[in-house]
Coordinates of C-alpha atoms in Angstrom, one line a residue:
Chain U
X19 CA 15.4 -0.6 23.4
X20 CA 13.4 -4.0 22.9
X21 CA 10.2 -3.9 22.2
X22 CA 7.5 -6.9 21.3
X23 CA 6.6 -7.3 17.6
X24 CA 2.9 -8.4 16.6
X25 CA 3.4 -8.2 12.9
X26 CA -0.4 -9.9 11.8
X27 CA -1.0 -12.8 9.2
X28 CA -0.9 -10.4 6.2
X29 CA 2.7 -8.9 6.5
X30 CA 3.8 -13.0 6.5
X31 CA 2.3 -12.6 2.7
X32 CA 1.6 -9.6 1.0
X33 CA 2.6 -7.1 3.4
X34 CA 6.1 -9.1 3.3
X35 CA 7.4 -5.5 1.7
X36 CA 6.4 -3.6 4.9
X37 CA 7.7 -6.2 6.9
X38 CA 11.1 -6.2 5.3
X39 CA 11.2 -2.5 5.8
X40 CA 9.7 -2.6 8.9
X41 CA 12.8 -4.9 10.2
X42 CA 15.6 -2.8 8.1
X43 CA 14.6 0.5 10.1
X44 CA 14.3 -0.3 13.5
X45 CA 17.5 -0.8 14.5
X46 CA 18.5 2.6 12.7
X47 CA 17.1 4.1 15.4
X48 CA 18.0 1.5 18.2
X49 CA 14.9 -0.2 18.6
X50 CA 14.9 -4.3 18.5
X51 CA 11.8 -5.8 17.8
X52 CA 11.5 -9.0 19.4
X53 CA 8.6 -10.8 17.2
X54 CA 5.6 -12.3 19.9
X55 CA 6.1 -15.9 20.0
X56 CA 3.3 -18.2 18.6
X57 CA 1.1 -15.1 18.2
X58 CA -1.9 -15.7 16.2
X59 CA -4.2 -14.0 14.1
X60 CA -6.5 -11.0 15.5
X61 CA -9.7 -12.2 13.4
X62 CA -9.7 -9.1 11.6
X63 CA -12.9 -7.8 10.8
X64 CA -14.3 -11.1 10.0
X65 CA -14.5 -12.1 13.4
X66 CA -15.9 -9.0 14.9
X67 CA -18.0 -8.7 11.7
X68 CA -19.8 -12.3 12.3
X69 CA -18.6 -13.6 16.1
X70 CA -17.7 -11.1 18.8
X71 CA -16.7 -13.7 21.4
X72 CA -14.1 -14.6 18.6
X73 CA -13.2 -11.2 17.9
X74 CA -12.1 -10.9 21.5
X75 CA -10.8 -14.3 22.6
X76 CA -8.7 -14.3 19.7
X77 CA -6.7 -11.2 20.2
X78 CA -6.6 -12.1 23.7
X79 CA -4.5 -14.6 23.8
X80 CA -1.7 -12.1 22.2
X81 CA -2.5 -10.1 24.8
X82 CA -1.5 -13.0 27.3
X83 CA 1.6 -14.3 25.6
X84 CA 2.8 -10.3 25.8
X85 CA 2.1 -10.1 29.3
X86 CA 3.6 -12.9 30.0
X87 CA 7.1 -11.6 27.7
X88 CA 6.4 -8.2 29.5
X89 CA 7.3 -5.9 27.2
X90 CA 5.4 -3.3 25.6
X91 CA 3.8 -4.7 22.6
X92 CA 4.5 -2.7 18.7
X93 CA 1.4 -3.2 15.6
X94 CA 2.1 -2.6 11.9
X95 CA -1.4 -3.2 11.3
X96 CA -4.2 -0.7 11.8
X97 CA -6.9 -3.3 12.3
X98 CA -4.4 -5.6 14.5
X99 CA -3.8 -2.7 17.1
X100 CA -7.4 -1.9 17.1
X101 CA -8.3 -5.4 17.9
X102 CA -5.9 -5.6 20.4
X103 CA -7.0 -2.4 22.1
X104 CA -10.6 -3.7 21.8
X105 CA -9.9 -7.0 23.8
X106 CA -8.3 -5.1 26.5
X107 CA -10.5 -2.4 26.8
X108 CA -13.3 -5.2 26.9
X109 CA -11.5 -7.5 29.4
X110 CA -11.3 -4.4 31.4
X111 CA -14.8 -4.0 31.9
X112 CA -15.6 -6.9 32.5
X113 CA -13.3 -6.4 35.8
X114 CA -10.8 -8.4 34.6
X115 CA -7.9 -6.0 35.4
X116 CA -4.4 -7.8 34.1
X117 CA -1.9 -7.7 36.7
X118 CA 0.3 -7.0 34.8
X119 CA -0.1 -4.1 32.1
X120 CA 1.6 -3.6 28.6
X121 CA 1.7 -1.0 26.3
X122 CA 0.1 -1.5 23.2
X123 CA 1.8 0.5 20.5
X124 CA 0.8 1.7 16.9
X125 CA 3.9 1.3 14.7
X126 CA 3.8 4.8 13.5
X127 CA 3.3 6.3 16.9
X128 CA 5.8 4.6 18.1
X129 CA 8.5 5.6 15.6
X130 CA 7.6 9.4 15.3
X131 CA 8.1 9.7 18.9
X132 CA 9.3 13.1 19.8
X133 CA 13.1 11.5 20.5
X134 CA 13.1 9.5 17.4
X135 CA 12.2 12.1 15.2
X136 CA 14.8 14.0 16.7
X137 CA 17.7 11.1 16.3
X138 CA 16.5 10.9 12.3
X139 CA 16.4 14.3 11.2
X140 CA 19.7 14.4 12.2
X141 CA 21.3 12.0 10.6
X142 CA 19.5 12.3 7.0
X143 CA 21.3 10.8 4.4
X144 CA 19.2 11.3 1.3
X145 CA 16.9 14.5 2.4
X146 CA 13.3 13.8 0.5
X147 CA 13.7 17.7 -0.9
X148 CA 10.5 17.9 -3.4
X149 CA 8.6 14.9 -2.7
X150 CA 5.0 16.1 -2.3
X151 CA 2.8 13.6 -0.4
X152 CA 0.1 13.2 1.3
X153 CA -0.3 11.2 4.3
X154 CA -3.0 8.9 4.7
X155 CA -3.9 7.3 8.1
X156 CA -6.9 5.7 7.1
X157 CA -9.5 4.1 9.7
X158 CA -8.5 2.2 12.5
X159 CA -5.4 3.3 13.8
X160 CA -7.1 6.3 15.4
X161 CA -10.9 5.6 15.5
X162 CA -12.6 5.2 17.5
X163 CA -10.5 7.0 20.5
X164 CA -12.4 5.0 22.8
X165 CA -10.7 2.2 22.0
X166 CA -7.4 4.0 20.6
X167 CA -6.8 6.0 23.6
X168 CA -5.7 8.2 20.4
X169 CA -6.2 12.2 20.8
X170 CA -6.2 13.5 17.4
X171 CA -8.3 10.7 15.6
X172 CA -9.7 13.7 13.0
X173 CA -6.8 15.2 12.2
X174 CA -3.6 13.1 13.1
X175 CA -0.2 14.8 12.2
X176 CA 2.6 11.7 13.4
X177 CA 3.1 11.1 9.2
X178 CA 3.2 14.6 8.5
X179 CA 5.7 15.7 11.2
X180 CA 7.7 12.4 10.3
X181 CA 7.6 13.7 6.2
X182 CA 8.8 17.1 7.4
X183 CA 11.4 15.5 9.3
X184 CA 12.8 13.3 6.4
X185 CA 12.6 16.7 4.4
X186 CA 9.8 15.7 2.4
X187 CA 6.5 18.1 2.0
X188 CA 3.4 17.1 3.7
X189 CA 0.7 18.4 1.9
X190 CA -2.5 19.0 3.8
X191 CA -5.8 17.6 2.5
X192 CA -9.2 16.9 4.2
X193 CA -9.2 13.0 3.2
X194 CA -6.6 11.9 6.0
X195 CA -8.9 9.3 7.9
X196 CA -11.1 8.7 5.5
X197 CA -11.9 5.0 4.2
X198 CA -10.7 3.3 1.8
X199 CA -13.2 0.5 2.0
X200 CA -10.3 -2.4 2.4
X201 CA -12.4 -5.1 4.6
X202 CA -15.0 -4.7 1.5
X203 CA -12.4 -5.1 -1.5
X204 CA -12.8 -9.1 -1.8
X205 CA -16.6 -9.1 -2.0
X206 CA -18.0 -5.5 -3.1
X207 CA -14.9 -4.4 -5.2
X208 CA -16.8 -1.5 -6.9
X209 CA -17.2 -0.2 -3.9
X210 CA -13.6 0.1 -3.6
X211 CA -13.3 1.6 -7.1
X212 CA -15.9 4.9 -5.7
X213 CA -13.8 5.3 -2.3
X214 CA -10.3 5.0 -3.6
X215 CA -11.3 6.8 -6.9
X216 CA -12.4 10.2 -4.4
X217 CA -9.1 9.5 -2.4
X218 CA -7.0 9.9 -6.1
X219 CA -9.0 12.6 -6.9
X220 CA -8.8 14.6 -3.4
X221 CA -4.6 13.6 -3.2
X222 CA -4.3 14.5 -6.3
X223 CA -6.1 18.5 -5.8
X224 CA -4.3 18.4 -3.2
X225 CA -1.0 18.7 -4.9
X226 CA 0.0 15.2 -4.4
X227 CA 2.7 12.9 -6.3
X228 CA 2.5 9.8 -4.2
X229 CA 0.4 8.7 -1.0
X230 CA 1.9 7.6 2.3
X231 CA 0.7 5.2 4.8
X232 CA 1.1 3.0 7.9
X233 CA -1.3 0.4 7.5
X234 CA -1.0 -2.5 4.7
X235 CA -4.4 -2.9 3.8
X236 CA -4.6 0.7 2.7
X237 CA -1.8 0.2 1.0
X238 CA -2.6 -2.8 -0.9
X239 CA -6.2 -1.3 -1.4
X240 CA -5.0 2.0 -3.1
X241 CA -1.7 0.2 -4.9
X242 CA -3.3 -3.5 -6.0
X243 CA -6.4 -1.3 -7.8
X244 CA -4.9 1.5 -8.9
X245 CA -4.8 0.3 -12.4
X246 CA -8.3 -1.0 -12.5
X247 CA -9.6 2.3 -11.3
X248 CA -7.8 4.2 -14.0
X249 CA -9.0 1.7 -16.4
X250 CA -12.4 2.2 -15.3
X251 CA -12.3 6.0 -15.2
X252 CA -10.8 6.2 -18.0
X253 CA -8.0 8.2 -16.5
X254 CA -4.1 7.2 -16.2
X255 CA -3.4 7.6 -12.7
X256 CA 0.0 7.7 -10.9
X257 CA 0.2 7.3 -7.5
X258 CA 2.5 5.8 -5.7
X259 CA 1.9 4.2 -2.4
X260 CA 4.7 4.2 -0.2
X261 CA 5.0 2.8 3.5
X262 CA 6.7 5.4 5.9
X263 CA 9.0 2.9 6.6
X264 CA 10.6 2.8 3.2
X265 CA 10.8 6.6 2.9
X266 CA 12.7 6.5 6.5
X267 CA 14.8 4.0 5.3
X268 CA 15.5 5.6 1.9
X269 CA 15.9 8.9 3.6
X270 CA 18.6 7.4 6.6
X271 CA 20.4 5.1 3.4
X272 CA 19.4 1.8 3.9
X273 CA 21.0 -0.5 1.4
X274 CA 17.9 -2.6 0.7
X275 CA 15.4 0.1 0.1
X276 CA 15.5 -0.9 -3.5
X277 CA 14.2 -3.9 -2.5
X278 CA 11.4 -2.7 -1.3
X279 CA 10.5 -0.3 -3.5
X280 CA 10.4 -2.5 -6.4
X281 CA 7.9 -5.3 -4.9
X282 CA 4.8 -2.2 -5.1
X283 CA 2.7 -2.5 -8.3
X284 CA 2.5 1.2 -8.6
X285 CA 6.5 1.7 -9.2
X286 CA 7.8 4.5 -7.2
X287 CA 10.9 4.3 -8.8
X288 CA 10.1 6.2 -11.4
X289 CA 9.0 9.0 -9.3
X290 CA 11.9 8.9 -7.3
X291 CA 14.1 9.1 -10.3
X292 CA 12.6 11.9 -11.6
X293 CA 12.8 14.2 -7.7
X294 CA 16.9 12.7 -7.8
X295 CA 16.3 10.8 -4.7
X296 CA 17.1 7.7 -6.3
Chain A
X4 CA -29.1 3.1 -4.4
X5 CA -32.4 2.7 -3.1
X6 CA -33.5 3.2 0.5
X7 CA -35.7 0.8 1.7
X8 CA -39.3 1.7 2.9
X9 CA -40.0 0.7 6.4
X10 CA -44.1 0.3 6.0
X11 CA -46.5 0.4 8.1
X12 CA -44.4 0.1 11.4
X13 CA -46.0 -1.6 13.9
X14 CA -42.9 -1.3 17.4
X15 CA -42.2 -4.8 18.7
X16 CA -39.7 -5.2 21.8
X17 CA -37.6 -8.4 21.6
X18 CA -35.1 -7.2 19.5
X19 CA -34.8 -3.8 21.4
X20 CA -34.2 -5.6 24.9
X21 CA -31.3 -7.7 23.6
X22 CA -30.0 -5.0 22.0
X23 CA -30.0 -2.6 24.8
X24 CA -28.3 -5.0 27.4
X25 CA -25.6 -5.9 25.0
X26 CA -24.0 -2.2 24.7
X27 CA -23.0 -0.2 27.7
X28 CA -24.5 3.2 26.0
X29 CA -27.9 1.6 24.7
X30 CA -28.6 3.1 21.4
X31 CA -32.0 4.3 22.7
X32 CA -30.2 7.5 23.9
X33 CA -30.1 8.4 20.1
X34 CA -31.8 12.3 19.7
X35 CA -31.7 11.5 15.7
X36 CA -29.0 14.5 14.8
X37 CA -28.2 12.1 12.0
X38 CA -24.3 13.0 12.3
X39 CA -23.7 9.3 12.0
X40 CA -25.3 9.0 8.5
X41 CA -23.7 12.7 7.8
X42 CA -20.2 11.2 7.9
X43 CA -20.7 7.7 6.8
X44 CA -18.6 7.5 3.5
X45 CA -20.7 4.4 2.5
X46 CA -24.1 6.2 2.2
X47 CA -23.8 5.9 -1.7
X48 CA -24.2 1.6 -1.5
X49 CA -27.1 1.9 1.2
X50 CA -30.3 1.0 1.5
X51 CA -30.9 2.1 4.6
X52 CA -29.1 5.3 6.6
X53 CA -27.0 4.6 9.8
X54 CA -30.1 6.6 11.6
X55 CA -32.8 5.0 10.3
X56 CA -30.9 1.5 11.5
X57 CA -31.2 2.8 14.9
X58 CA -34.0 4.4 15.0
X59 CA -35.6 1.2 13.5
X60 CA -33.8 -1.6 15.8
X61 CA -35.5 0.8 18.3
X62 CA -38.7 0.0 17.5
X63 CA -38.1 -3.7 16.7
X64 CA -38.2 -3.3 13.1
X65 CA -36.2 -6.7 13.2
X66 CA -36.9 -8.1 9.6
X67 CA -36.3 -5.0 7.7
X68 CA -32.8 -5.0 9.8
X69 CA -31.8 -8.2 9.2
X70 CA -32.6 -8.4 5.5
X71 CA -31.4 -4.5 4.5
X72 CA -28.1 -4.7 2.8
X73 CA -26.6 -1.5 4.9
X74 CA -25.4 -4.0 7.6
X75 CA -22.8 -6.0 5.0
X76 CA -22.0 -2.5 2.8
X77 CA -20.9 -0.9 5.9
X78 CA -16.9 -1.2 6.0
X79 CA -16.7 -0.7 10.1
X80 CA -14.6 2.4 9.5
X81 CA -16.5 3.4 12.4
X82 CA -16.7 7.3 11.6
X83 CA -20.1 6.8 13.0
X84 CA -19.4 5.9 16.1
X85 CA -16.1 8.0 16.8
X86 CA -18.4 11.0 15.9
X87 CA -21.8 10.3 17.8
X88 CA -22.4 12.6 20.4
X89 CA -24.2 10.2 22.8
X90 CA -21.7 7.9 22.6
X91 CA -23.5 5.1 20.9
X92 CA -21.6 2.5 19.7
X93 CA -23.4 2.2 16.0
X94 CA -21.2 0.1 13.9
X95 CA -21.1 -2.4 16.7
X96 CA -24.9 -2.6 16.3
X97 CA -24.4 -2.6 12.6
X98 CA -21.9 -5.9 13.5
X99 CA -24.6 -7.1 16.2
X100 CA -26.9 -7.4 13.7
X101 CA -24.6 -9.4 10.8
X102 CA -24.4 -11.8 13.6
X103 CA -27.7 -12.0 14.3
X104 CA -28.6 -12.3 10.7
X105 CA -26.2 -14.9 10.5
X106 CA -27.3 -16.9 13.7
X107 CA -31.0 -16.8 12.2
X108 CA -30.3 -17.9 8.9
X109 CA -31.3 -14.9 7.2
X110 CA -30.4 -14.6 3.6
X111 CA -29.4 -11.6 3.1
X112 CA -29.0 -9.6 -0.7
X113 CA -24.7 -9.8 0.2
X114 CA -24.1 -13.2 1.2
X115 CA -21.0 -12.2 -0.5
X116 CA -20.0 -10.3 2.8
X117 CA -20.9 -12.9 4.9
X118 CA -19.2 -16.1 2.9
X119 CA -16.2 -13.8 2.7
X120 CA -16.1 -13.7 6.7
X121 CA -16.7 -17.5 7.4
X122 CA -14.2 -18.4 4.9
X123 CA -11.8 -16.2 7.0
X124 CA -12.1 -17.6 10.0
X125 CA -12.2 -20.8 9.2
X126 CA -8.7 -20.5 7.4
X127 CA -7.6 -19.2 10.5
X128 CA -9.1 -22.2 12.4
X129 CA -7.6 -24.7 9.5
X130 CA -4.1 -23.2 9.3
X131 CA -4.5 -23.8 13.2
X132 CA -4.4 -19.9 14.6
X133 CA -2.9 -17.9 11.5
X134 CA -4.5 -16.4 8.4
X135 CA -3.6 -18.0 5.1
X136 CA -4.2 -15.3 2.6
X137 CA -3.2 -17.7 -0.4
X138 CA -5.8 -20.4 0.6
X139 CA -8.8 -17.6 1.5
X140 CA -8.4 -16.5 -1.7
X141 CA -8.5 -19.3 -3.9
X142 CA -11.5 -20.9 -2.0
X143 CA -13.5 -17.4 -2.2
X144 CA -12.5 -16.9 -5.8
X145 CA -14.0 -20.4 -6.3
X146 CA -17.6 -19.5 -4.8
X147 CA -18.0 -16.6 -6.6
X148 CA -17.0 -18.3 -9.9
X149 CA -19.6 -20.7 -9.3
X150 CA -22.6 -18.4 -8.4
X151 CA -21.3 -16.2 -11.2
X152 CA -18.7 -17.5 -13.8
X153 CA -16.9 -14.1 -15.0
X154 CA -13.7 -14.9 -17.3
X155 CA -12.3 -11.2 -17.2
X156 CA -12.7 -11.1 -13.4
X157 CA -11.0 -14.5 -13.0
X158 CA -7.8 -13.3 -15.5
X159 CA -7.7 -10.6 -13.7
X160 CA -7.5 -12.2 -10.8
X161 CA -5.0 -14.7 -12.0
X162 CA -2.6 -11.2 -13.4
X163 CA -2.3 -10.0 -9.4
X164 CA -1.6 -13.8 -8.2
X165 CA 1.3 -13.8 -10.5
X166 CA 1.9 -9.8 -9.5
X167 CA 2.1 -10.6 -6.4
X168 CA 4.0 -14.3 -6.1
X169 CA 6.6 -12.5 -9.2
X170 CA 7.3 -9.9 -5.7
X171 CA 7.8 -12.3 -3.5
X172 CA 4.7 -11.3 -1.8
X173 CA 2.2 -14.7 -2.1
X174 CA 3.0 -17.0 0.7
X175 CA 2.4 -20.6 -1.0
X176 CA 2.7 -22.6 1.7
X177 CA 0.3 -22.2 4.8
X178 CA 1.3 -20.2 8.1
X179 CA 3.7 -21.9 10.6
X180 CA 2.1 -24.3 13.2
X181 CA 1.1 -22.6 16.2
X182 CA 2.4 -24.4 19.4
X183 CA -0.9 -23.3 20.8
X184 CA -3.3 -24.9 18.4
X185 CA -5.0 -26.4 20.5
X186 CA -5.6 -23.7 22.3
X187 CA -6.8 -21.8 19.2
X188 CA -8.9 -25.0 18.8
X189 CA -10.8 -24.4 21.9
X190 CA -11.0 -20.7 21.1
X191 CA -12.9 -21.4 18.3
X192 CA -14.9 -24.2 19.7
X193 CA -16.1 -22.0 22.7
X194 CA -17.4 -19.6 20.2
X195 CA -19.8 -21.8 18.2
X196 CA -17.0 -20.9 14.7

């Protein structure tokens, strides 16, 4: 099944991690990803932040060049697919209907699909038995649904019922969709240090040995501060953040999981070592 | 943090009429529940709540807006507006009202926010349509070591440069040039960026 690939500016850098897994999984479960060609950047929240008619020209002219490919259109990025969704649902009512319509995907929605999950939990190399997560969506993936098209923005399950299917336990916690304050870690960083603090805190009542996400800011905002937080609160946090690509490719085999793994700065490894799943 | 006082509020109407044509649910439909301040998980850095910023663009309160710091602090997780019953779309007034501040000149008490989002766009319009991450950084790193030299922050910074270059995960060169820069060129032209 081919598919077009929007992968965003940040997994070219410091999402390259996500990306590498991102590209080792998909053909496990028969999908090619065919990247957009010359796609450029969404404008993130900078642009809808400080110029809205950037905010949506930009984004639409990915939206043009995947019309024009025709194929249904797959986002790693949280704030990427929302931008995406929010220059067509604006082009829309401004009555300029495309003639010809794509799909525009969410990575993880598009991989937990009901016949995907199916395919994987058959064919489970390394079962997760024992690793206790939690699964964080974080903001923009789901919200708002007006722009989403999503149905369960408060309470999404995809990553859960994905963890359950790779054997892992999904714990539940009220903190799913909360923020993690990523668009404000350059400039207001101890504001980051308050929200991701409560998200330890809350993952970590909740039973939790590592976090897992979808979206790379949340992971670079929960994994890249972990350390300062703890410093700061005086507390020696653990907490892996792991993409739900890497535990599906960990979970199905996949050679270069290692790999991976290893470029976080919270090591999983050492968690994994410790559950035998490594 | 401390809320602002709104003083003696005397209702002006240029900044409500702009506002109102600009969303299709005007914010006047607000009934003040206040559910959009009761979820908003950045409350603690606020000077003013979500409701008070729409009850006061209502009634023209323009300076307090585009001076109160709530507008930068909020991280457009937009909890608000998922969760409004009305429908009104209040972080895009919160981002209506950066751009307004911005288009005015108004110095706000975060200009970090704000130099933070011009230097990201104009990467993007530099490295001709993609994001340099690398390049974003150092600039933005630069202004803040100039307002406010800080040798701790700027090691630190330095350790996650290396932590992240050392995983293969710092781009050093910039992004790939677009065939359609000049495309992206006009894009940005159009848009006054």
């Amino acid at each position: 099944m081919q598919v077009s690939y929007y992968p965003g500016c940040s997994l070219e850098g410091t999402a390259a991690d996500y990306a590498a897994s991102i590209a080792a999984v998909a053909p496990l479960v028969g999908v090619e990803l065919v990247e957009l060609e010359d796609w450029n950047c969404c404008g993130a929240s900078a642009a809808h932040s400080i110029n809205h008619e950037l905010a949506v020209a930009l984004p639409g002219r990915n939206l043009a060049l995947a019309r024009q490919r025709g194929l249904d259109v797959v986002v790693p990025c949280a704030l990427c697919f929302n931008r995406l969704k929010a220059a067509e649902k604006e082009e829309a009512q401004g009555g300029r209907e495309a003639a010809r319509r794509v799909k525009i995907w969410d990575l993880l929605d598009f991989l937990t699909q009901e016949t995907f999950l199916t395919q994987v939990s058959r064919r489970l190399a390394k079962p997760l038995t024992g690793l206790k997560a939690v699964a964080f969506y974080g903001c923009l993936s789901a919200r708002p649904p007006q722009i989403t098209d999503k149905q369960d923005w408060e309470n999404p399950t995809a990553m859960d019922r994905l963890l359950e299917a790779l054997g892992a336990e999904a714990l539940d916690w009220s903190y799913k969709t909360d923020c993690c304050g990523a668009g404000l870690a350059v400039a207001r960083p101890d504001i980051i240090d308050t929200l991701v603090g409560r998200l330890y805190e809350r993952a970590l009542a909740a039973g939790a040995e590592c976090f897992v996400v979808s979206c790379q800011m949340c992971q670079a905002n929960l994994d890249l501060t972990q350390s300062r937080i703890s410093e700061k609160a005086g507390k020696r946090y653990y907490l892996p953040v792991l993409y739900f690509t890497e535990l599906l490719g960990l979970a199905l085999g996949h050679p270069e999981a290692a790999g991976w793994l290893a470029r976080h700065l919270v090591d999983p490894r050492p968690l994994l070592t410790a559950k035998g799943l490594w | 943090m401390d809320r602002l006082t709104t003083g003696e509020l005397i209702p002006a109407t240029a900044l409500p009429a702009r506002l109102l044509a600009h969303f299709s649910v005007p914010p006047s439909v607000c009934y003040q529940c206040r559910k959009c301040s009761a979820g908003c998980p950045l409350t603690f850095a606020m000077d003013l709540l979500p409701d008070t910023v729409i009850r006061l663009a209502l009634l023209g309160q323009e300076e307090t807006l585009l001076r109160c710091r709530t507008i930068w602090v909020c991280a457009s997780c937009v909890t608000c507006t998922t969760r409004c019953p009305n429908g009104i779309d209040i972080a895009g007034v919160m981002d209506w009202l950066k751009e307004e501040a911005l288009r005015r000149g108004v110095e706000g008490p975060q200009p970090e926010v704000a130099t933070f989002h011009r230097y990201f766009l104009d990467s993007i319009r530099k490295g001709g349509g993609r994001l340099s991450e690398t390049a974003l950084m150092q600039r933005y790193t630069l202004f803040q070591l100039r307002r406010r030299p800080n040798l701790k922050e700027l090691l630190r910074q330095l350790k996650l440069g290396w932590e992240l270059f050392r995983r293969r995960r710092l781009r050093l060169f910039g992004p790939p040039a677009l065939k359609g820069r000049q495309e992206i060129r006009a894009i940005f032209q159009k848009a006054g960026a």
